[in-house]
Amino acid sequence: MTRRFLVALLCLGLAGPARAGLNVFATLPEWGALARVIGGDAVTVFVATHARQDPHHIEARPSLIARARQADLVVANGAELEIGWLPAVLSAAGNRAIQPGQPGYFEAATQVALLEVPARVDRADGDVHPAGNPHIGLDPRLLLTVGTALQARMAALDPAQAAVYDANWSAFRARWQAAIDRWQARAAPLRGQAIVVHHTAYPYFTHWLGLTRAGTLEPKPGVAPGSAHLAALRDALAGQRVLAIVRPPYAPEGPGQWLAGQSGIPLLRLPISVELSADEAGLTAWFDGMIDALLATRG
């Protein structure tokens, strides 16, 4: 055995076995869950945030940069939801394959028609997203649209596993449509009911279930509610039938508690992303939990 051959074997051993599938960096749990559903055991998925964090305000930590540096595919929400941190992470990672405009960068929001597209963009109007409201994951029907596009992108990046991705997605799509049908049937009594929201994070959810919005605790998106605004909202709600006041887990509880105490309207904590596990079980539990909580307010 020659010295050159021994060196070659040593190099192969140090390199280790080749990794199959894709290394996915997902910004939100729902997109990480879709990547896991599609990829199964053929992918490695890292989720950068959790449901108790405000996805607008995340620190571009070194650990996130290191994960992005190793990624083959970034699955972002888009519509500027991650504008405060994801560009910094991608720039510092120095991974050309996952930069915007490259095949390794995927945005969920570009796959669907966005709600609440502003007629004007002015900082005086609060934290307004120019492209429209970014919280698309709260309509389970849109997850099917996004997932179909994501499956095609993953197959294009990893042709060796394309058949696996297609089979996994086809099976999930059937299960998810059945779940949507079940949720819509259970939530039928909610149609036409009004809610008050802390932040404008729920338009896709209310549109899907036929709920209406009676008011917003924040006077403008991202602006903390003051006492005068809350008092005016209390007065405006007097005599109205309102199902619940809902807030994301990361929003301060105080304003909603005050309004609930003044009005008698129940205060609910409704997550705007998957709380349990970023997989199919977590996605299902997310919608089950939100619908159960709203139905429970009806007595």
PDB file of C-alpha atoms in Angstrom:
ATOM      1  CA  MET A   1       0.000   0.000   0.000  1.00  0.00           C
ATOM      2  CA  THR A   2       1.591   3.248  -1.137  1.00  0.00           C
ATOM      3  CA  ARG A   3       1.984   6.362   0.975  1.00  0.00           C
ATOM      4  CA  ARG A   4      -0.244   8.291  -1.463  1.00  0.00           C
ATOM      5  CA  PHE A   5      -3.041   5.728  -1.088  1.00  0.00           C
ATOM      6  CA  LEU A   6      -2.826   5.886   2.724  1.00  0.00           C
ATOM      7  CA  VAL A   7      -3.116   9.669   2.614  1.00  0.00           C
ATOM      8  CA  ALA A   8      -6.183   9.381   0.360  1.00  0.00           C
ATOM      9  CA  LEU A   9      -7.868   6.939   2.741  1.00  0.00           C
ATOM     10  CA  LEU A  10      -7.123   9.214   5.688  1.00  0.00           C
ATOM     11  CA  CYS A  11      -8.674  12.172   3.886  1.00  0.00           C
ATOM     12  CA  LEU A  12     -11.793  10.188   3.109  1.00  0.00           C
ATOM     13  CA  GLY A  13     -12.095   9.145   6.732  1.00  0.00           C
ATOM     14  CA  LEU A  14     -11.755  12.696   7.956  1.00  0.00           C
ATOM     15  CA  ALA A  15     -14.330  13.891   5.487  1.00  0.00           C
ATOM     16  CA  GLY A  16     -16.879  11.365   6.709  1.00  0.00           C
ATOM     17  CA  PRO A  17     -19.834  10.019   4.738  1.00  0.00           C
ATOM     18  CA  ALA A  18     -21.567  12.299   2.260  1.00  0.00           C
ATOM     19  CA  ARG A  19     -24.776  13.870   3.639  1.00  0.00           C
ATOM     20  CA  ALA A  20     -27.948  13.115   1.741  1.00  0.00           C
ATOM     21  CA  GLY A  21     -30.868  15.475   1.374  1.00  0.00           C
ATOM     22  CA  LEU A  22     -31.081  19.151   2.247  1.00  0.00           C
ATOM     23  CA  ASN A  23     -30.032  21.249   5.197  1.00  0.00           C
ATOM     24  CA  VAL A  24     -32.972  23.649   5.699  1.00  0.00           C
ATOM     25  CA  PHE A  25     -32.982  26.906   7.686  1.00  0.00           C
ATOM     26  CA  ALA A  26     -36.601  27.928   8.408  1.00  0.00           C
ATOM     27  CA  THR A  27     -37.419  31.289   9.947  1.00  0.00           C
ATOM     28  CA  LEU A  28     -40.781  30.265  11.469  1.00  0.00           C
ATOM     29  CA  PRO A  29     -42.008  26.982  12.970  1.00  0.00           C
ATOM     30  CA  GLU A  30     -44.782  26.502  10.388  1.00  0.00           C
ATOM     31  CA  TRP A  31     -42.302  26.643   7.525  1.00  0.00           C
ATOM     32  CA  GLY A  32     -39.950  24.307   9.335  1.00  0.00           C
ATOM     33  CA  ALA A  33     -42.877  21.928   9.829  1.00  0.00           C
ATOM     34  CA  LEU A  34     -43.702  21.983   6.111  1.00  0.00           C
ATOM     35  CA  ALA A  35     -40.059  21.281   5.228  1.00  0.00           C
ATOM     36  CA  ARG A  36     -40.070  18.307   7.618  1.00  0.00           C
ATOM     37  CA  VAL A  37     -43.354  17.012   6.195  1.00  0.00           C
ATOM     38  CA  ILE A  38     -41.953  17.166   2.670  1.00  0.00           C
ATOM     39  CA  GLY A  39     -38.444  15.957   3.428  1.00  0.00           C
ATOM     40  CA  GLY A  40     -39.016  13.375   6.129  1.00  0.00           C
ATOM     41  CA  ASP A  41     -35.768  11.649   7.047  1.00  0.00           C
ATOM     42  CA  ALA A  42     -34.050  13.028   3.942  1.00  0.00           C
ATOM     43  CA  VAL A  43     -33.716  16.563   5.354  1.00  0.00           C
ATOM     44  CA  THR A  44     -32.267  18.318   8.360  1.00  0.00           C
ATOM     45  CA  VAL A  45     -34.401  21.264   9.485  1.00  0.00           C
ATOM     46  CA  PHE A  46     -33.398  24.084  11.809  1.00  0.00           C
ATOM     47  CA  VAL A  47     -36.079  26.557  12.975  1.00  0.00           C
ATOM     48  CA  ALA A  48     -34.745  29.989  13.926  1.00  0.00           C
ATOM     49  CA  THR A  49     -37.648  31.208  16.100  1.00  0.00           C
ATOM     50  CA  HIS A  50     -40.426  29.954  18.354  1.00  0.00           C
ATOM     51  CA  ALA A  51     -44.011  31.052  18.949  1.00  0.00           C
ATOM     52  CA  ARG A  52     -43.243  32.946  22.161  1.00  0.00           C
ATOM     53  CA  GLN A  53     -40.954  35.328  20.257  1.00  0.00           C
ATOM     54  CA  ASP A  54     -42.028  38.338  18.227  1.00  0.00           C
ATOM     55  CA  PRO A  55     -40.809  37.290  14.749  1.00  0.00           C
ATOM     56  CA  HIS A  56     -40.320  40.937  13.792  1.00  0.00           C
ATOM     57  CA  HIS A  57     -37.688  41.455  16.487  1.00  0.00           C
ATOM     58  CA  ILE A  58     -35.087  38.694  16.625  1.00  0.00           C
ATOM     59  CA  GLU A  59     -31.396  39.158  17.369  1.00  0.00           C
ATOM     60  CA  ALA A  60     -29.043  38.144  14.530  1.00  0.00           C
ATOM     61  CA  ARG A  61     -27.097  35.872  16.877  1.00  0.00           C
ATOM     62  CA  PRO A  62     -23.857  34.095  15.907  1.00  0.00           C
ATOM     63  CA  SER A  63     -25.645  30.753  16.308  1.00  0.00           C
ATOM     64  CA  LEU A  64     -28.175  31.744  13.618  1.00  0.00           C
ATOM     65  CA  ILE A  65     -25.375  32.914  11.328  1.00  0.00           C
ATOM     66  CA  ALA A  66     -23.565  29.585  11.770  1.00  0.00           C
ATOM     67  CA  ARG A  67     -26.728  27.666  10.894  1.00  0.00           C
ATOM     68  CA  ALA A  68     -27.323  29.785   7.794  1.00  0.00           C
ATOM     69  CA  ARG A  69     -23.738  29.261   6.700  1.00  0.00           C
ATOM     70  CA  GLN A  70     -24.399  25.496   6.587  1.00  0.00           C
ATOM     71  CA  ALA A  71     -27.819  25.687   4.913  1.00  0.00           C
ATOM     72  CA  ASP A  72     -28.736  24.553   1.416  1.00  0.00           C
ATOM     73  CA  LEU A  73     -32.161  26.214   1.600  1.00  0.00           C
ATOM     74  CA  VAL A  74     -33.617  29.112   3.572  1.00  0.00           C
ATOM     75  CA  VAL A  75     -37.402  29.016   3.949  1.00  0.00           C
ATOM     76  CA  ALA A  76     -38.457  32.526   4.955  1.00  0.00           C
ATOM     77  CA  ASN A  77     -41.877  33.984   5.570  1.00  0.00           C
ATOM     78  CA  GLY A  78     -41.174  37.160   3.595  1.00  0.00           C
ATOM     79  CA  ALA A  79     -43.368  40.255   3.247  1.00  0.00           C
ATOM     80  CA  GLU A  80     -40.739  41.946   5.456  1.00  0.00           C
ATOM     81  CA  LEU A  81     -41.695  39.953   8.551  1.00  0.00           C
ATOM     82  CA  GLU A  82     -38.001  39.145   9.162  1.00  0.00           C
ATOM     83  CA  ILE A  83     -36.651  42.438   7.789  1.00  0.00           C
ATOM     84  CA  GLY A  84     -35.093  43.369  11.140  1.00  0.00           C
ATOM     85  CA  TRP A  85     -32.807  40.339  11.370  1.00  0.00           C
ATOM     86  CA  LEU A  86     -32.751  37.898   8.436  1.00  0.00           C
ATOM     87  CA  PRO A  87     -30.833  40.135   5.978  1.00  0.00           C
ATOM     88  CA  ALA A  88     -28.122  40.588   8.610  1.00  0.00           C
ATOM     89  CA  VAL A  89     -27.947  36.825   9.206  1.00  0.00           C
ATOM     90  CA  LEU A  90     -27.722  36.024   5.488  1.00  0.00           C
ATOM     91  CA  SER A  91     -25.103  38.703   4.862  1.00  0.00           C
ATOM     92  CA  ALA A  92     -22.894  37.557   7.733  1.00  0.00           C
ATOM     93  CA  ALA A  93     -23.273  33.887   6.762  1.00  0.00           C
ATOM     94  CA  GLY A  94     -21.498  34.463   3.448  1.00  0.00           C
ATOM     95  CA  ASN A  95     -23.398  31.583   1.828  1.00  0.00           C
ATOM     96  CA  ARG A  96     -24.089  32.614  -1.763  1.00  0.00           C
ATOM     97  CA  ALA A  97     -26.502  29.735  -2.388  1.00  0.00           C
ATOM     98  CA  ILE A  98     -29.133  31.043   0.062  1.00  0.00           C
ATOM     99  CA  GLN A  99     -29.149  34.749  -0.776  1.00  0.00           C
ATOM    100  CA  PRO A 100     -32.387  36.343  -2.080  1.00  0.00           C
ATOM    101  CA  GLY A 101     -32.741  35.679  -5.793  1.00  0.00           C
ATOM    102  CA  GLN A 102     -30.889  32.358  -5.579  1.00  0.00           C
ATOM    103  CA  PRO A 103     -32.611  28.927  -5.755  1.00  0.00           C
ATOM    104  CA  GLY A 104     -31.629  28.299  -2.140  1.00  0.00           C
ATOM    105  CA  TYR A 105     -33.806  31.171  -0.919  1.00  0.00           C
ATOM    106  CA  PHE A 106     -37.577  30.611  -0.729  1.00  0.00           C
ATOM    107  CA  GLU A 107     -40.243  33.053   0.493  1.00  0.00           C
ATOM    108  CA  ALA A 108     -43.652  31.751   1.517  1.00  0.00           C
ATOM    109  CA  ALA A 109     -45.417  35.098   1.162  1.00  0.00           C
ATOM    110  CA  THR A 110     -44.601  35.380  -2.541  1.00  0.00           C
ATOM    111  CA  GLN A 111     -46.703  32.273  -3.200  1.00  0.00           C
ATOM    112  CA  VAL A 112     -50.035  33.775  -2.084  1.00  0.00           C
ATOM    113  CA  ALA A 113     -52.133  36.941  -2.403  1.00  0.00           C
ATOM    114  CA  LEU A 114     -51.578  39.058   0.697  1.00  0.00           C
ATOM    115  CA  LEU A 115     -54.294  40.806   2.678  1.00  0.00           C
ATOM    116  CA  GLU A 116     -54.192  44.360   4.033  1.00  0.00           C
ATOM    117  CA  VAL A 117     -51.912  45.799   1.376  1.00  0.00           C
ATOM    118  CA  PRO A 118     -51.609  49.468   2.429  1.00  0.00           C
ATOM    119  CA  ALA A 119     -52.685  52.268   0.127  1.00  0.00           C
ATOM    120  CA  ARG A 120     -49.719  54.249   1.402  1.00  0.00           C
ATOM    121  CA  VAL A 121     -46.572  53.506   3.392  1.00  0.00           C
ATOM    122  CA  ASP A 122     -45.863  56.076   6.085  1.00  0.00           C
ATOM    123  CA  ARG A 123     -44.095  55.509   9.395  1.00  0.00           C
ATOM    124  CA  ALA A 124     -46.746  57.722  10.970  1.00  0.00           C
ATOM    125  CA  ASP A 125     -49.149  54.809  10.419  1.00  0.00           C
ATOM    126  CA  GLY A 126     -47.092  52.487  12.625  1.00  0.00           C
ATOM    127  CA  ASP A 127     -45.302  49.267  11.721  1.00  0.00           C
ATOM    128  CA  VAL A 128     -46.876  48.881   8.280  1.00  0.00           C
ATOM    129  CA  HIS A 129     -45.693  46.172   5.880  1.00  0.00           C
ATOM    130  CA  PRO A 130     -45.623  47.609   2.336  1.00  0.00           C
ATOM    131  CA  ALA A 131     -46.397  44.265   0.649  1.00  0.00           C
ATOM    132  CA  GLY A 132     -49.313  43.429   2.918  1.00  0.00           C
ATOM    133  CA  ASN A 133     -49.955  41.544   6.149  1.00  0.00           C
ATOM    134  CA  PRO A 134     -47.279  38.833   6.489  1.00  0.00           C
ATOM    135  CA  HIS A 135     -48.982  36.412   8.921  1.00  0.00           C
ATOM    136  CA  ILE A 136     -50.161  33.995   6.235  1.00  0.00           C
ATOM    137  CA  GLY A 137     -49.610  30.806   8.230  1.00  0.00           C
ATOM    138  CA  LEU A 138     -52.826  31.379  10.183  1.00  0.00           C
ATOM    139  CA  ASP A 139     -54.911  30.227   7.210  1.00  0.00           C
ATOM    140  CA  PRO A 140     -54.304  26.476   6.834  1.00  0.00           C
ATOM    141  CA  ARG A 141     -55.441  26.583   3.207  1.00  0.00           C
ATOM    142  CA  LEU A 142     -52.472  28.790   2.368  1.00  0.00           C
ATOM    143  CA  LEU A 143     -50.114  26.207   3.828  1.00  0.00           C
ATOM    144  CA  LEU A 144     -51.180  23.920   0.990  1.00  0.00           C
ATOM    145  CA  THR A 145     -50.313  26.579  -1.587  1.00  0.00           C
ATOM    146  CA  VAL A 146     -46.966  27.350   0.008  1.00  0.00           C
ATOM    147  CA  GLY A 147     -46.149  23.686   0.535  1.00  0.00           C
ATOM    148  CA  THR A 148     -46.754  22.805  -3.105  1.00  0.00           C
ATOM    149  CA  ALA A 149     -44.265  25.467  -4.184  1.00  0.00           C
ATOM    150  CA  LEU A 150     -41.804  24.454  -1.470  1.00  0.00           C
ATOM    151  CA  GLN A 151     -41.941  20.802  -2.523  1.00  0.00           C
ATOM    152  CA  ALA A 152     -41.099  21.798  -6.090  1.00  0.00           C
ATOM    153  CA  ARG A 153     -38.174  23.928  -4.898  1.00  0.00           C
ATOM    154  CA  MET A 154     -36.789  21.179  -2.675  1.00  0.00           C
ATOM    155  CA  ALA A 155     -37.064  18.670  -5.523  1.00  0.00           C
ATOM    156  CA  ALA A 156     -35.219  21.041  -7.867  1.00  0.00           C
ATOM    157  CA  LEU A 157     -32.415  21.523  -5.353  1.00  0.00           C
ATOM    158  CA  ASP A 158     -32.162  17.819  -4.535  1.00  0.00           C
ATOM    159  CA  PRO A 159     -33.254  15.780  -7.596  1.00  0.00           C
ATOM    160  CA  ALA A 160     -32.020  12.536  -6.022  1.00  0.00           C
ATOM    161  CA  GLN A 161     -34.773  12.790  -3.406  1.00  0.00           C
ATOM    162  CA  ALA A 162     -37.453  14.313  -5.650  1.00  0.00           C
ATOM    163  CA  ALA A 163     -39.646  11.203  -5.658  1.00  0.00           C
ATOM    164  CA  VAL A 164     -39.512  11.034  -1.852  1.00  0.00           C
ATOM    165  CA  TYR A 165     -40.472  14.687  -1.523  1.00  0.00           C
ATOM    166  CA  ASP A 166     -43.356  14.273  -3.956  1.00  0.00           C
ATOM    167  CA  ALA A 167     -44.728  11.179  -2.221  1.00  0.00           C
ATOM    168  CA  ASN A 168     -44.467  12.754   1.232  1.00  0.00           C
ATOM    169  CA  TRP A 169     -46.206  15.922   0.096  1.00  0.00           C
ATOM    170  CA  SER A 170     -49.005  14.117  -1.725  1.00  0.00           C
ATOM    171  CA  ALA A 171     -49.812  12.074   1.365  1.00  0.00           C
ATOM    172  CA  PHE A 172     -49.727  15.102   3.664  1.00  0.00           C
ATOM    173  CA  ARG A 173     -51.834  17.200   1.311  1.00  0.00           C
ATOM    174  CA  ALA A 174     -54.678  14.676   1.536  1.00  0.00           C
ATOM    175  CA  ARG A 175     -54.460  14.510   5.336  1.00  0.00           C
ATOM    176  CA  TRP A 176     -54.281  18.298   5.661  1.00  0.00           C
ATOM    177  CA  GLN A 177     -57.299  18.901   3.415  1.00  0.00           C
ATOM    178  CA  ALA A 178     -59.284  16.468   5.547  1.00  0.00           C
ATOM    179  CA  ALA A 179     -58.182  18.394   8.653  1.00  0.00           C
ATOM    180  CA  ILE A 180     -59.241  21.708   7.078  1.00  0.00           C
ATOM    181  CA  ASP A 181     -62.676  20.259   6.316  1.00  0.00           C
ATOM    182  CA  ARG A 182     -62.963  19.073   9.932  1.00  0.00           C
ATOM    183  CA  TRP A 183     -61.906  22.456  11.360  1.00  0.00           C
ATOM    184  CA  GLN A 184     -64.313  24.368   9.149  1.00  0.00           C
ATOM    185  CA  ALA A 185     -67.198  22.155  10.235  1.00  0.00           C
ATOM    186  CA  ARG A 186     -66.335  22.515  13.934  1.00  0.00           C
ATOM    187  CA  ALA A 187     -65.821  26.275  13.654  1.00  0.00           C
ATOM    188  CA  ALA A 188     -69.095  26.943  11.809  1.00  0.00           C
ATOM    189  CA  PRO A 189     -70.686  28.478  14.964  1.00  0.00           C
ATOM    190  CA  LEU A 190     -67.915  31.122  14.972  1.00  0.00           C
ATOM    191  CA  ARG A 191     -68.862  32.554  11.578  1.00  0.00           C
ATOM    192  CA  GLY A 192     -69.964  36.164  11.885  1.00  0.00           C
ATOM    193  CA  GLN A 193     -68.664  36.492  15.465  1.00  0.00           C
ATOM    194  CA  ALA A 194     -66.520  39.532  16.352  1.00  0.00           C
ATOM    195  CA  ILE A 195     -63.170  39.598  18.154  1.00  0.00           C
ATOM    196  CA  VAL A 196     -60.823  42.298  19.409  1.00  0.00           C
ATOM    197  CA  VAL A 197     -57.154  41.726  18.571  1.00  0.00           C
ATOM    198  CA  HIS A 198     -54.063  43.079  20.299  1.00  0.00           C
ATOM    199  CA  HIS A 199     -52.005  43.214  17.092  1.00  0.00           C
ATOM    200  CA  THR A 200     -53.055  42.958  13.453  1.00  0.00           C
ATOM    201  CA  ALA A 201     -51.699  39.423  13.224  1.00  0.00           C
ATOM    202  CA  TYR A 202     -54.944  37.543  12.595  1.00  0.00           C
ATOM    203  CA  PRO A 203     -56.564  38.691   9.320  1.00  0.00           C
ATOM    204  CA  TYR A 204     -55.918  35.387   7.528  1.00  0.00           C
ATOM    205  CA  PHE A 205     -57.380  33.448  10.445  1.00  0.00           C
ATOM    206  CA  THR A 206     -60.487  35.655  10.662  1.00  0.00           C
ATOM    207  CA  HIS A 207     -60.930  35.611   6.871  1.00  0.00           C
ATOM    208  CA  TRP A 208     -60.782  31.821   6.833  1.00  0.00           C
ATOM    209  CA  LEU A 209     -63.326  31.325   9.628  1.00  0.00           C
ATOM    210  CA  GLY A 210     -65.586  34.270   8.803  1.00  0.00           C
ATOM    211  CA  LEU A 211     -64.828  36.178  12.005  1.00  0.00           C
ATOM    212  CA  THR A 212     -64.957  39.976  12.102  1.00  0.00           C
ATOM    213  CA  ARG A 213     -62.687  42.428  13.910  1.00  0.00           C
ATOM    214  CA  ALA A 214     -64.411  44.739  16.364  1.00  0.00           C
ATOM    215  CA  GLY A 215     -61.282  46.635  17.356  1.00  0.00           C
ATOM    216  CA  THR A 216     -57.530  46.580  17.942  1.00  0.00           C
ATOM    217  CA  LEU A 217     -55.744  47.161  21.231  1.00  0.00           C
ATOM    218  CA  GLU A 218     -52.806  48.740  19.412  1.00  0.00           C
ATOM    219  CA  PRO A 219     -53.898  52.134  18.053  1.00  0.00           C
ATOM    220  CA  LYS A 220     -51.491  51.530  15.153  1.00  0.00           C
ATOM    221  CA  PRO A 221     -49.528  48.365  14.291  1.00  0.00           C
ATOM    222  CA  GLY A 222     -46.593  48.040  16.658  1.00  0.00           C
ATOM    223  CA  VAL A 223     -47.648  51.042  18.797  1.00  0.00           C
ATOM    224  CA  ALA A 224     -48.338  50.284  22.474  1.00  0.00           C
ATOM    225  CA  PRO A 225     -51.888  51.085  23.558  1.00  0.00           C
ATOM    226  CA  GLY A 226     -52.332  54.046  25.897  1.00  0.00           C
ATOM    227  CA  SER A 227     -55.044  54.599  28.471  1.00  0.00           C
ATOM    228  CA  ALA A 228     -57.011  57.028  26.304  1.00  0.00           C
ATOM    229  CA  HIS A 229     -57.134  54.577  23.384  1.00  0.00           C
ATOM    230  CA  LEU A 230     -58.169  51.684  25.626  1.00  0.00           C
ATOM    231  CA  ALA A 231     -60.909  53.754  27.259  1.00  0.00           C
ATOM    232  CA  ALA A 232     -62.230  54.803  23.864  1.00  0.00           C
ATOM    233  CA  LEU A 233     -62.177  51.184  22.697  1.00  0.00           C
ATOM    234  CA  ARG A 234     -64.078  50.099  25.820  1.00  0.00           C
ATOM    235  CA  ASP A 235     -66.739  52.688  25.127  1.00  0.00           C
ATOM    236  CA  ALA A 236     -66.981  51.737  21.457  1.00  0.00           C
ATOM    237  CA  LEU A 237     -67.504  48.084  22.365  1.00  0.00           C
ATOM    238  CA  ALA A 238     -70.274  48.792  24.857  1.00  0.00           C
ATOM    239  CA  GLY A 239     -73.434  47.011  23.784  1.00  0.00           C
ATOM    240  CA  GLN A 240     -71.660  44.972  21.102  1.00  0.00           C
ATOM    241  CA  ARG A 241     -71.480  41.195  21.224  1.00  0.00           C
ATOM    242  CA  VAL A 242     -67.769  40.351  21.116  1.00  0.00           C
ATOM    243  CA  LEU A 243     -66.537  36.768  21.348  1.00  0.00           C
ATOM    244  CA  ALA A 244     -63.036  37.389  22.726  1.00  0.00           C
ATOM    245  CA  ILE A 245     -60.001  39.623  22.990  1.00  0.00           C
ATOM    246  CA  VAL A 246     -57.042  37.778  21.462  1.00  0.00           C
ATOM    247  CA  ARG A 247     -53.334  38.416  21.814  1.00  0.00           C
ATOM    248  CA  PRO A 248     -50.126  36.731  20.622  1.00  0.00           C
ATOM    249  CA  PRO A 249     -48.013  35.029  23.334  1.00  0.00           C
ATOM    250  CA  TYR A 250     -45.301  37.685  23.078  1.00  0.00           C
ATOM    251  CA  ALA A 251     -47.668  40.658  23.470  1.00  0.00           C
ATOM    252  CA  PRO A 252     -47.997  42.282  26.916  1.00  0.00           C
ATOM    253  CA  GLU A 253     -50.979  40.937  28.809  1.00  0.00           C
ATOM    254  CA  GLY A 254     -51.843  44.143  30.681  1.00  0.00           C
ATOM    255  CA  PRO A 255     -53.897  46.010  28.038  1.00  0.00           C
ATOM    256  CA  GLY A 256     -56.020  42.970  27.259  1.00  0.00           C
ATOM    257  CA  GLN A 257     -56.538  42.239  30.944  1.00  0.00           C
ATOM    258  CA  TRP A 258     -57.703  45.813  31.540  1.00  0.00           C
ATOM    259  CA  LEU A 259     -60.174  45.719  28.657  1.00  0.00           C
ATOM    260  CA  ALA A 260     -61.409  42.265  29.676  1.00  0.00           C
ATOM    261  CA  GLY A 261     -61.996  43.487  33.225  1.00  0.00           C
ATOM    262  CA  GLN A 262     -63.827  46.578  32.027  1.00  0.00           C
ATOM    263  CA  SER A 263     -65.954  44.854  29.401  1.00  0.00           C
ATOM    264  CA  GLY A 264     -66.405  41.279  30.571  1.00  0.00           C
ATOM    265  CA  ILE A 265     -65.050  39.996  27.245  1.00  0.00           C
ATOM    266  CA  PRO A 266     -62.810  36.900  27.653  1.00  0.00           C
ATOM    267  CA  LEU A 267     -59.085  37.362  26.996  1.00  0.00           C
ATOM    268  CA  LEU A 268     -57.463  34.590  24.953  1.00  0.00           C
ATOM    269  CA  ARG A 269     -53.834  33.883  24.141  1.00  0.00           C
ATOM    270  CA  LEU A 270     -53.797  32.681  20.522  1.00  0.00           C
ATOM    271  CA  PRO A 271     -50.362  31.791  19.124  1.00  0.00           C
ATOM    272  CA  ILE A 272     -49.528  33.153  15.686  1.00  0.00           C
ATOM    273  CA  SER A 273     -47.166  30.250  15.031  1.00  0.00           C
ATOM    274  CA  VAL A 274     -46.762  26.589  15.945  1.00  0.00           C
ATOM    275  CA  GLU A 275     -46.135  26.265  19.688  1.00  0.00           C
ATOM    276  CA  LEU A 276     -45.461  22.573  20.287  1.00  0.00           C
ATOM    277  CA  SER A 277     -43.305  20.822  17.703  1.00  0.00           C
ATOM    278  CA  ALA A 278     -42.385  22.061  14.228  1.00  0.00           C
ATOM    279  CA  ASP A 279     -43.899  19.054  12.456  1.00  0.00           C
ATOM    280  CA  GLU A 280     -47.286  17.769  11.336  1.00  0.00           C
ATOM    281  CA  ALA A 281     -48.442  17.044  14.870  1.00  0.00           C
ATOM    282  CA  GLY A 282     -47.527  20.564  15.921  1.00  0.00           C
ATOM    283  CA  LEU A 283     -49.326  22.120  12.963  1.00  0.00           C
ATOM    284  CA  THR A 284     -52.481  20.151  13.715  1.00  0.00           C
ATOM    285  CA  ALA A 285     -52.382  20.965  17.425  1.00  0.00           C
ATOM    286  CA  TRP A 286     -51.965  24.665  16.598  1.00  0.00           C
ATOM    287  CA  PHE A 287     -55.277  24.919  14.743  1.00  0.00           C
ATOM    288  CA  ASP A 288     -57.070  22.511  17.065  1.00  0.00           C
ATOM    289  CA  GLY A 289     -56.066  24.651  20.037  1.00  0.00           C
ATOM    290  CA  MET A 290     -57.125  27.977  18.535  1.00  0.00           C
ATOM    291  CA  ILE A 291     -60.534  26.720  17.454  1.00  0.00           C
ATOM    292  CA  ASP A 292     -61.131  24.957  20.783  1.00  0.00           C
ATOM    293  CA  ALA A 293     -60.271  28.151  22.693  1.00  0.00           C
ATOM    294  CA  LEU A 294     -62.670  30.292  20.662  1.00  0.00           C
ATOM    295  CA  LEU A 295     -65.484  27.767  20.865  1.00  0.00           C
ATOM    296  CA  ALA A 296     -65.029  27.547  24.640  1.00  0.00           C
ATOM    297  CA  THR A 297     -65.849  31.250  25.011  1.00  0.00           C
ATOM    298  CA  ARG A 298     -69.340  30.567  23.713  1.00  0.00           C
ATOM    299  CA  GLY A 299     -70.137  28.476  26.780  1.00  0.00           C
TER     300      GLY A 299
END
